[in-house]
Amino acid sequence: MSEHVTYCRLCEPLCGLIATVENGRLVSLVPDPDNPLSRGFVCPKGVSFTEIQNAPDRLLHPMRRNDAGELEQVSWDEALDEIASRLRTIWDQTGPESIAFYLGNPSAFSYSAALWTGGFGAALGDVKQYTAGSQDTNSRWVASKLLYNAIVQTPFPDLPRTDFLLMLGANPLVSHGGLLRAPRIRQDLADISKRGGRVVVVDPRRTETAKAYEHVSLHPDSDAWLLLSLLHSIDAEGLVDAQAIAEQTTGWESLRATLHRFAPEETAEITGVEPEVVRRLARDFATADRASTYGRTGTCLGRQATLVNALLDAVSIVTGNLDRPGGLLFAQDVIPLQDLAERAGQLGYADRRSRIGDHPDVIGTFPASTLAEEITTPGEGQVRAMFCTAGDPVMSTPDGGALAAALPRLDLLVCIDLFVSETAKYADFVLPAVTFLERDDVPIIFAGATPYPFLQHTEAVVEPYGEARHEWEIYRDIAARAGFALFVPGANSWVTRIARRLPMLRPRQMVELVLRIGPYGDRFGLRRGGLNPKRLREHPHGIRLAEFAPTGLREKVVRHPNARVELAAPQILDAITALRREDDPDFPLRMIGLREMRSLNSWLHRSPTLMKGERRHEVRVHPDDAATYGITDGEAITVTSRSGRIESYAKLTDELRPGTIAVPHGWRGANSNLLTPSDVVEPLAGMSHLNGVPVQIAPGC
């Protein structure tokens, strides 16, 4: 029996873990008390991953669909040869635009999978790419593109130094902080209060975080009106920081000119927030010594999601709280792969338009809600083949039933996963991937959005179970068999033939090179004490690189002329002009999402520990609404929208405001995405409309 230092890769905090292994099998996972950031903390999901690692239904061998329509085990060589042959035929016949990739959320936590999947797509050419981002983060990225001309920049609150934290649509006591690496965020928030500061949570639901701090309740999907009212009040009371605006920004006067429509009295009916509450909140935020804003999925999934994210940053910016201690800080990656890609022009926005819906691409990806129509709509660019990595779009995209009906029409569907998911049930090949405990790793994506500069490397703690393989190896081998070279567009050209003969860096070698030239790197020995692979291995629990996150980064990060933040991008001004209240009398309630402590998207319900206590899907309903519709606590109910219906059970609670229901996501059967429309997307980022969806409820099933 042996112990191995590692860290969790389920969400952004990346909490430290100690893995106990016996005879090549994982025995247990416990918190790592010596991790400098998490310091012995890990949530129930992290320690329960032992059950996912050892799950009896885990996929451990390549599977191919036979002539009878059933999945049967095949060898890796058989699977790879046939996939490569069929892929090459499709590529030759209809070109790269008939090939699609879907990447799920776990791909963001594996640098090797993310890099080499991108390399495979680049080799094929102009493939169609889809990710979980259109159900999660794309609106945040587009807001960053418009504000900073840096699309993957995710500004974050300086938790250990702020005096006033204003949160919209975030519940970090449960989520632990998306797009923010702060493993002990519960303590961070408590410390704000202890030093005399304030934490204010704006949300339609009195969440676990809102119960612990100050709560401002608002109507679902009215965030844009509230933020514009805050800006109106800050400006009307002369509380903007004129010096910061002059030094850091352009466009304030144009943005300011739009605010006259949004006095608190004018927005109160839409937001449900009293005018004096708005004014007091604006005044208190603007006069705090150090203040910051923070938003998460609640701000990313409504009809005006990109606008909301831009306005949320603007509240910090115009009050002089950008890029200063205690304010809203710019992310700085220790391994700056994203920064290098951005500077090279590889992370674009609106460089292409989708065939269905004419939506702009976001970092080369299109809205996943259009995928079903891309498969079923004839014509040039119709999707004929799809590779799905670490994702389950049948479960996680709007109107998954339409996608499930479309998938059998593909000529080739390959799923790389840990289990036979709802999507993989339609696959021609299902290939077993490694878990995060079966691979080496180092954080790349989101890792720079932290108040605590830090880096940790981990080796694999167990060898891959069964015949599981690394995603990067799978894509490397398919590419080689099909006549492609990773990262080199085209097939069998002289460039490709040369590239295939040259020795190629492995993902780990590439990352180690970039580490050494990064902001904390040793520059190949030119900077004494800098980071290099050897030093990382000497600190298995990770290295705290500085007491606080750096400030003064605006001139390095912002890529608009003169490094000035653009407050009045035409898209933002147009979105403000287009703001209209939208009611649907046939569906008078509004559905919001709900994250649960013992769930993670669509795949951790396989853990018996997380499901203990006879957990079931429950829709939160306000008692007044329950009385109106004749519903009692615990009763079976039906939730219906214009897009679909689900059956669940009612849980009556006054933590919601009347007119709002909260539905947990990720459950099979009662899948909230069946209620969400695939044809309604936020126009700037192509985000799915998952918050504020019009619904009705009724007793019985």
XYZ file of C-alpha atoms in Angstrom, residues 89-582:
494
model
C -13.419 8.777 -46.543
C -15.742 11.428 -45.112
C -12.974 14.049 -45.199
C -12.161 13.237 -48.843
C -15.812 13.247 -49.916
C -17.266 16.253 -48.111
C -14.362 18.086 -46.507
C -13.550 19.141 -42.957
C -16.739 21.175 -42.436
C -18.692 17.920 -42.353
C -16.754 16.831 -39.252
C -17.651 18.033 -35.752
C -16.001 17.882 -32.354
C -17.736 18.191 -28.995
C -15.664 18.705 -25.833
C -17.240 18.386 -22.413
C -16.323 20.198 -19.213
C -13.645 17.716 -17.986
C -11.524 18.507 -21.064
C -10.737 21.900 -19.529
C -8.962 20.147 -16.645
C -6.645 18.017 -18.788
C -3.990 20.011 -20.590
C -3.005 17.055 -22.761
C -6.564 16.314 -23.898
C -7.291 19.970 -24.653
C -4.044 20.548 -26.565
C -4.058 17.403 -28.682
C -7.785 17.520 -29.467
C -7.119 21.005 -30.811
C -4.125 19.682 -32.721
C -6.252 16.975 -34.316
C -8.913 19.495 -35.309
C -6.251 21.777 -36.774
C -4.911 18.897 -38.861
C -8.341 18.205 -40.335
C -8.958 21.870 -41.207
C -12.155 23.903 -40.820
C -14.035 21.411 -38.677
C -17.054 22.450 -36.628
C -16.254 22.643 -32.934
C -18.681 22.639 -30.015
C -18.033 22.653 -26.297
C -19.866 22.856 -22.987
C -18.896 26.546 -23.091
C -22.159 27.515 -24.781
C -23.915 26.171 -21.676
C -21.365 27.698 -19.297
C -18.718 30.361 -20.003
C -18.776 31.697 -23.575
C -20.659 34.875 -22.664
C -17.974 35.694 -20.097
C -15.311 35.281 -22.771
C -17.105 37.430 -25.320
C -17.558 40.155 -22.703
C -13.803 40.014 -22.124
C -13.180 40.240 -25.848
C -15.302 43.379 -26.119
C -13.954 45.021 -22.951
C -10.296 44.027 -23.104
C -9.753 42.489 -26.567
C -8.502 39.456 -24.630
C -11.097 36.737 -24.979
C -9.812 34.219 -22.442
C -9.152 36.842 -19.764
C -11.358 36.108 -16.748
C -11.018 38.927 -14.187
C -11.604 37.787 -10.612
C -12.186 39.373 -7.190
C -9.197 39.903 -4.917
C -10.842 38.046 -2.034
C -8.145 38.419 0.663
C -7.942 42.209 0.269
C -11.433 43.384 -0.664
C -13.813 45.241 1.647
C -16.970 44.802 -0.427
C -17.786 41.805 -2.629
C -20.860 42.078 -4.842
C -21.874 38.711 -6.304
C -24.496 38.072 -8.979
C -25.635 34.584 -9.916
C -22.916 32.836 -7.906
C -23.205 30.412 -4.996
C -19.592 29.643 -4.024
C -20.460 27.905 -0.749
C -21.771 25.134 -3.008
C -19.913 25.605 -6.306
C -16.609 26.586 -4.603
C -16.114 29.354 -7.143
C -16.287 28.899 -10.899
C -13.731 30.790 -13.027
C -11.952 31.444 -9.739
C -9.347 29.325 -7.978
C -9.927 29.737 -4.244
C -10.142 26.308 -2.580
C -10.980 27.743 0.844
C -13.491 30.277 -0.433
C -15.777 29.706 2.548
C -12.985 31.025 4.749
C -12.199 33.825 2.297
C -15.772 35.103 2.490
C -15.867 34.781 6.270
C -12.628 36.761 6.499
C -14.182 39.646 4.543
C -16.845 39.935 7.226
C -14.343 39.505 10.055
C -12.292 42.489 8.900
C -15.421 44.656 8.733
C -16.231 44.173 5.055
C -19.439 43.061 3.353
C -20.521 40.292 1.043
C -23.738 40.971 -0.895
C -25.360 38.213 -2.953
C -27.846 39.166 -5.685
C -29.897 36.168 -6.758
C -33.539 35.143 -7.329
C -32.961 32.443 -4.724
C -31.719 32.789 -1.168
C -28.852 30.419 -1.836
C -26.575 28.847 0.713
C -24.184 31.775 0.225
C -26.970 34.349 0.409
C -28.182 32.847 3.700
C -24.729 33.351 5.189
C -24.393 36.986 4.056
C -26.576 39.812 2.708
C -29.158 38.900 0.094
C -30.795 41.069 -2.551
C -33.577 39.175 -4.320
C -34.419 39.971 -7.928
C -36.567 38.555 -10.704
C -34.833 35.926 -12.873
C -32.947 37.205 -15.921
C -33.269 40.867 -14.919
C -29.569 41.321 -14.084
C -28.915 43.713 -16.980
C -31.560 46.165 -15.752
C -30.213 46.023 -12.194
C -26.608 46.609 -13.259
C -27.605 49.518 -15.486
C -29.523 50.974 -12.540
C -26.450 50.614 -10.343
C -24.363 52.440 -12.934
C -27.062 55.106 -13.242
C -27.063 55.636 -9.475
C -23.274 55.686 -9.204
C -23.122 58.317 -11.924
C -26.100 60.360 -10.641
C -24.546 60.652 -7.184
C -21.147 61.667 -8.574
C -19.443 58.517 -7.331
C -17.556 57.494 -10.466
C -13.768 57.590 -10.279
C -13.038 60.160 -12.986
C -9.279 59.672 -12.787
C -9.475 55.888 -13.233
C -11.929 56.287 -16.095
C -9.635 58.795 -17.838
C -6.494 56.689 -17.363
C -7.882 53.212 -17.990
C -10.865 53.399 -20.344
C -12.531 54.728 -23.436
C -16.252 54.974 -24.152
C -17.572 56.025 -20.747
C -19.505 58.990 -22.100
C -21.196 56.779 -24.700
C -22.133 54.200 -22.084
C -23.235 56.962 -19.729
C -25.590 58.333 -22.366
C -27.567 55.066 -22.340
C -28.232 55.132 -18.602
C -31.101 57.647 -18.572
C -33.624 54.831 -19.243
C -32.499 52.886 -16.201
C -33.143 54.990 -13.120
C -34.046 52.660 -10.228
C -37.684 53.786 -10.361
C -37.849 52.755 -14.023
C -36.384 49.286 -13.487
C -38.003 48.328 -10.173
C -40.958 46.531 -11.746
C -38.675 44.457 -13.970
C -36.043 43.620 -11.336
C -38.259 43.473 -8.268
C -35.650 45.513 -6.363
C -36.814 48.654 -4.570
C -35.214 51.900 -5.821
C -33.754 52.797 -2.443
C -32.126 49.350 -2.203
C -30.449 49.942 -5.576
C -29.245 53.398 -4.594
C -27.908 52.243 -1.251
C -26.128 49.311 -2.855
C -24.570 51.587 -5.495
C -23.515 54.111 -2.860
C -22.009 51.521 -0.521
C -20.101 49.773 -3.300
C -18.717 52.982 -4.794
C -17.605 54.408 -1.442
C -15.980 51.228 -0.119
C -12.201 51.497 0.129
C -11.725 48.359 -1.960
C -14.571 46.648 -3.807
C -15.043 43.970 -6.429
C -17.750 42.259 -8.444
C -18.092 38.566 -9.208
C -20.544 36.562 -11.283
C -20.876 33.014 -12.430
C -23.379 30.806 -14.272
C -26.321 32.891 -13.102
C -24.868 35.801 -15.095
C -23.843 33.647 -18.061
C -27.037 31.836 -19.048
C -29.737 34.457 -19.556
C -30.965 36.253 -22.658
C -28.509 39.157 -22.186
C -25.587 37.168 -20.804
C -22.721 38.926 -22.588
C -24.139 42.338 -21.716
C -24.554 41.289 -18.081
C -20.940 40.157 -17.797
C -19.676 43.366 -19.395
C -21.802 45.534 -17.090
C -20.718 43.567 -14.032
C -17.083 44.411 -14.801
C -18.068 48.000 -15.606
C -19.381 48.516 -12.058
C -15.889 47.734 -10.745
C -14.147 49.691 -13.494
C -15.973 53.025 -13.215
C -15.582 53.058 -9.416
C -11.794 52.744 -9.748
C -11.623 49.129 -8.627
C -9.930 47.537 -11.647
C -6.378 46.179 -11.417
C -5.811 47.351 -7.866
C -5.480 45.521 -4.521
C -8.873 44.436 -3.243
C -10.561 45.063 -6.571
C -11.172 43.191 -9.810
C -7.875 41.675 -10.932
C -6.611 40.361 -14.247
C -5.701 36.695 -14.466
C -2.059 35.793 -15.068
C -1.298 32.205 -16.007
C 1.820 30.558 -14.635
C 1.948 28.476 -17.822
C 0.821 31.090 -20.377
C -0.323 28.846 -23.215
C -3.588 30.749 -23.575
C -1.775 34.076 -23.584
C 0.594 32.883 -26.307
C -2.314 31.604 -28.378
C -4.143 34.906 -27.945
C -1.102 36.910 -29.028
C -0.741 34.636 -32.044
C -4.327 35.385 -33.082
C -5.538 31.831 -32.544
C -8.306 32.695 -30.055
C -10.723 34.717 -32.125
C -14.307 35.871 -32.047
C -16.732 36.154 -34.966
C -14.105 34.976 -37.441
C -16.630 32.451 -38.768
C -20.419 32.137 -38.755
C -22.406 28.983 -38.098
C -24.288 27.360 -40.970
C -27.378 27.043 -38.772
C -28.472 30.279 -37.117
C -25.614 32.449 -38.465
C -24.033 32.684 -35.014
C -20.484 34.029 -34.493
C -17.841 31.594 -33.389
C -16.342 31.955 -29.910
C -12.718 30.759 -29.914
C -13.575 28.656 -32.952
C -16.671 27.049 -31.396
C -20.344 27.309 -32.306
C -23.460 27.014 -30.110
C -23.998 23.386 -29.150
C -27.754 23.974 -29.325
C -27.447 24.050 -33.143
C -25.712 20.677 -33.401
C -28.847 18.601 -34.046
C -29.860 20.803 -36.987
C -26.307 20.765 -38.345
C -26.633 16.976 -38.546
C -30.132 16.865 -40.045
C -30.073 19.849 -42.427
C -28.868 18.844 -45.923
C -26.419 20.912 -47.886
C -22.791 21.856 -47.992
C -21.255 21.529 -44.544
C -23.832 19.086 -43.196
C -22.229 17.249 -40.282
C -21.552 13.602 -41.107
C -19.009 12.645 -38.455
C -18.541 13.640 -34.829
C -15.957 13.040 -32.126
C -17.230 13.549 -28.591
C -14.633 13.814 -25.812
C -15.564 13.833 -22.106
C -19.021 15.179 -22.862
C -22.634 14.085 -22.988
C -24.445 16.622 -25.192
C -27.644 14.562 -25.279
C -27.890 15.298 -21.558
C -26.290 18.723 -21.352
C -27.555 20.718 -24.337
C -31.032 22.177 -24.875
C -33.591 19.805 -26.372
C -31.385 16.751 -26.038
C -34.171 14.652 -27.508
C -33.697 16.296 -30.890
C -29.966 15.593 -30.732
C -30.592 11.975 -29.731
C -32.849 11.607 -32.768
C -30.219 13.179 -35.025
C -27.153 11.179 -33.943
C -28.110 7.922 -35.750
C -27.965 9.855 -39.031
C -24.218 10.363 -38.668
C -21.884 8.224 -40.746
C -19.439 8.143 -37.836
C -19.824 8.917 -34.133
C -16.866 8.320 -31.815
C -17.187 8.902 -28.061
C -14.168 8.974 -25.763
C -15.368 8.647 -22.196
C -15.261 6.825 -18.860
C -18.759 5.374 -19.291
C -21.296 4.622 -21.992
C -23.135 7.926 -21.670
C -26.527 8.872 -23.075
C -24.688 10.198 -26.130
C -22.422 7.152 -26.402
C -25.483 4.913 -26.659
C -25.693 6.101 -30.277
C -21.963 5.852 -31.030
C -20.283 3.659 -33.621
C -17.233 3.477 -31.356
C -16.891 4.137 -27.639
C -13.261 4.405 -26.520
C -12.114 4.189 -22.885
C -10.312 7.241 -21.552
C -8.126 7.581 -18.483
C -9.395 9.296 -15.336
C -7.577 12.269 -13.878
C -5.834 9.887 -11.456
C -4.348 7.931 -14.363
C -2.500 10.824 -15.973
C 0.082 13.436 -15.101
C -1.273 16.958 -14.971
C -0.623 20.628 -14.351
C -3.307 23.352 -14.355
C -3.618 25.465 -17.498
C -7.153 26.730 -18.178
C -8.627 28.985 -15.437
C -5.527 28.469 -13.262
C -4.477 32.129 -13.445
C -7.767 33.425 -12.040
C -6.683 33.179 -8.426
C -5.868 35.571 -5.578
C -3.122 33.108 -4.614
C -0.506 32.515 -7.362
C 0.192 28.808 -7.168
C 1.265 25.827 -9.218
C 1.153 22.108 -8.619
C 2.222 19.225 -10.810
C 1.075 15.668 -10.284
C 2.126 12.350 -11.709
C -0.433 9.634 -12.344
C -1.207 7.820 -9.095
C -2.343 4.579 -10.770
C -1.731 3.000 -14.142
C -4.721 3.133 -16.502
C -7.303 0.496 -15.655
C -8.041 -2.093 -18.312
C -7.248 -0.767 -21.780
C -7.998 2.895 -21.034
C -5.832 5.336 -22.984
C -4.971 9.010 -22.867
C -7.097 11.152 -25.187
C -3.989 12.691 -26.730
C -2.660 9.264 -27.665
C -5.993 8.307 -29.236
C -6.097 11.397 -31.437
C -2.416 11.057 -32.333
C -2.965 7.488 -33.513
C -6.152 8.205 -35.463
C -4.452 11.126 -37.208
C -1.444 9.024 -38.185
C -3.600 6.203 -39.553
C -5.738 8.652 -41.560
C -2.729 10.389 -43.111
C -2.710 13.567 -41.012
C -0.078 15.202 -38.824
C -1.258 16.888 -35.648
C -1.324 20.706 -35.816
C -0.490 20.638 -39.577
C -3.520 21.286 -41.846
C -4.124 18.924 -44.723
C -3.472 15.288 -45.579
C -0.584 13.708 -47.465
C 0.882 17.022 -48.609
C 4.654 17.289 -48.637
C 4.446 19.351 -45.434
C 2.332 16.694 -43.760
C 4.635 13.897 -44.899
C 7.650 15.711 -43.483
C 5.826 16.544 -40.236
C 4.871 12.892 -39.752
C 8.498 11.861 -39.986
C 9.781 14.433 -37.540
C 9.941 13.660 -33.814
C 7.086 15.447 -32.116
C 6.909 16.939 -28.663
C 4.611 15.194 -26.242
C 2.061 17.368 -24.408
C 4.161 17.278 -21.239
C 7.276 18.484 -23.035
C 5.379 21.345 -24.643
C 3.938 22.496 -21.318
C 7.285 22.294 -19.547
C 8.858 24.509 -22.205
C 6.137 27.141 -21.836
C 6.387 26.963 -18.039
C 10.042 27.989 -18.214
C 9.342 31.087 -20.335
C 6.286 32.091 -18.294
C 6.080 34.891 -15.706
C 7.505 32.677 -12.957
C 9.749 30.486 -15.134
C 13.514 30.112 -14.837
C 14.091 31.203 -18.476
C 16.239 28.103 -18.946
C 18.591 29.033 -16.135
C 18.717 32.791 -16.739
C 16.421 33.528 -13.769
C 17.656 32.072 -10.507
C 14.910 30.533 -8.404
C 12.446 30.419 -11.293
C 10.169 27.487 -11.999
C 11.271 24.474 -13.989
C 10.155 20.825 -14.059
C 12.753 19.764 -11.506
C 11.643 22.351 -8.971
C 8.006 21.387 -9.448
C 8.816 17.737 -8.736
C 10.590 18.810 -5.542
C 7.319 20.336 -4.289
C 4.637 17.671 -4.851
C 2.105 19.543 -2.691
C 2.482 22.626 -4.902
C 4.269 25.971 -4.659
C 2.750 29.237 -3.422
C 4.421 31.745 -5.737
C 3.410 34.999 -4.031
C 1.353 36.180 -1.084
C -1.120 38.029 -3.308
C -2.054 38.126 -6.978
C -0.185 40.776 -8.984
C -1.709 44.120 -9.919
C -0.617 46.626 -12.531
C -1.245 44.164 -15.368
C -3.630 46.248 -17.472
C -0.984 47.445 -19.911
C 0.110 43.853 -20.506
C -3.343 42.291 -20.638
C -5.649 44.747 -22.396
C -5.099 44.593 -26.157
C -7.159 47.556 -27.243
C -5.135 50.612 -28.351
C -3.194 52.188 -25.482
C -4.287 49.308 -23.251
C -7.583 51.042 -22.539
C -10.710 49.134 -21.557
C -13.511 49.679 -24.078
C -16.698 50.446 -22.125
C -18.836 51.193 -25.170
C -18.277 48.488 -27.749
C -20.982 48.798 -30.439
C -22.307 45.342 -29.546
C -22.790 46.406 -25.926
C -24.525 49.668 -26.827
C -26.794 47.823 -29.275
C -27.648 45.236 -26.609
C -28.609 48.006 -24.177
C -30.780 49.670 -26.808
C -32.492 46.353 -27.553
C -33.350 45.569 -23.917
C -37.031 44.707 -23.686
C -39.085 42.949 -21.072
C -40.408 39.623 -22.380
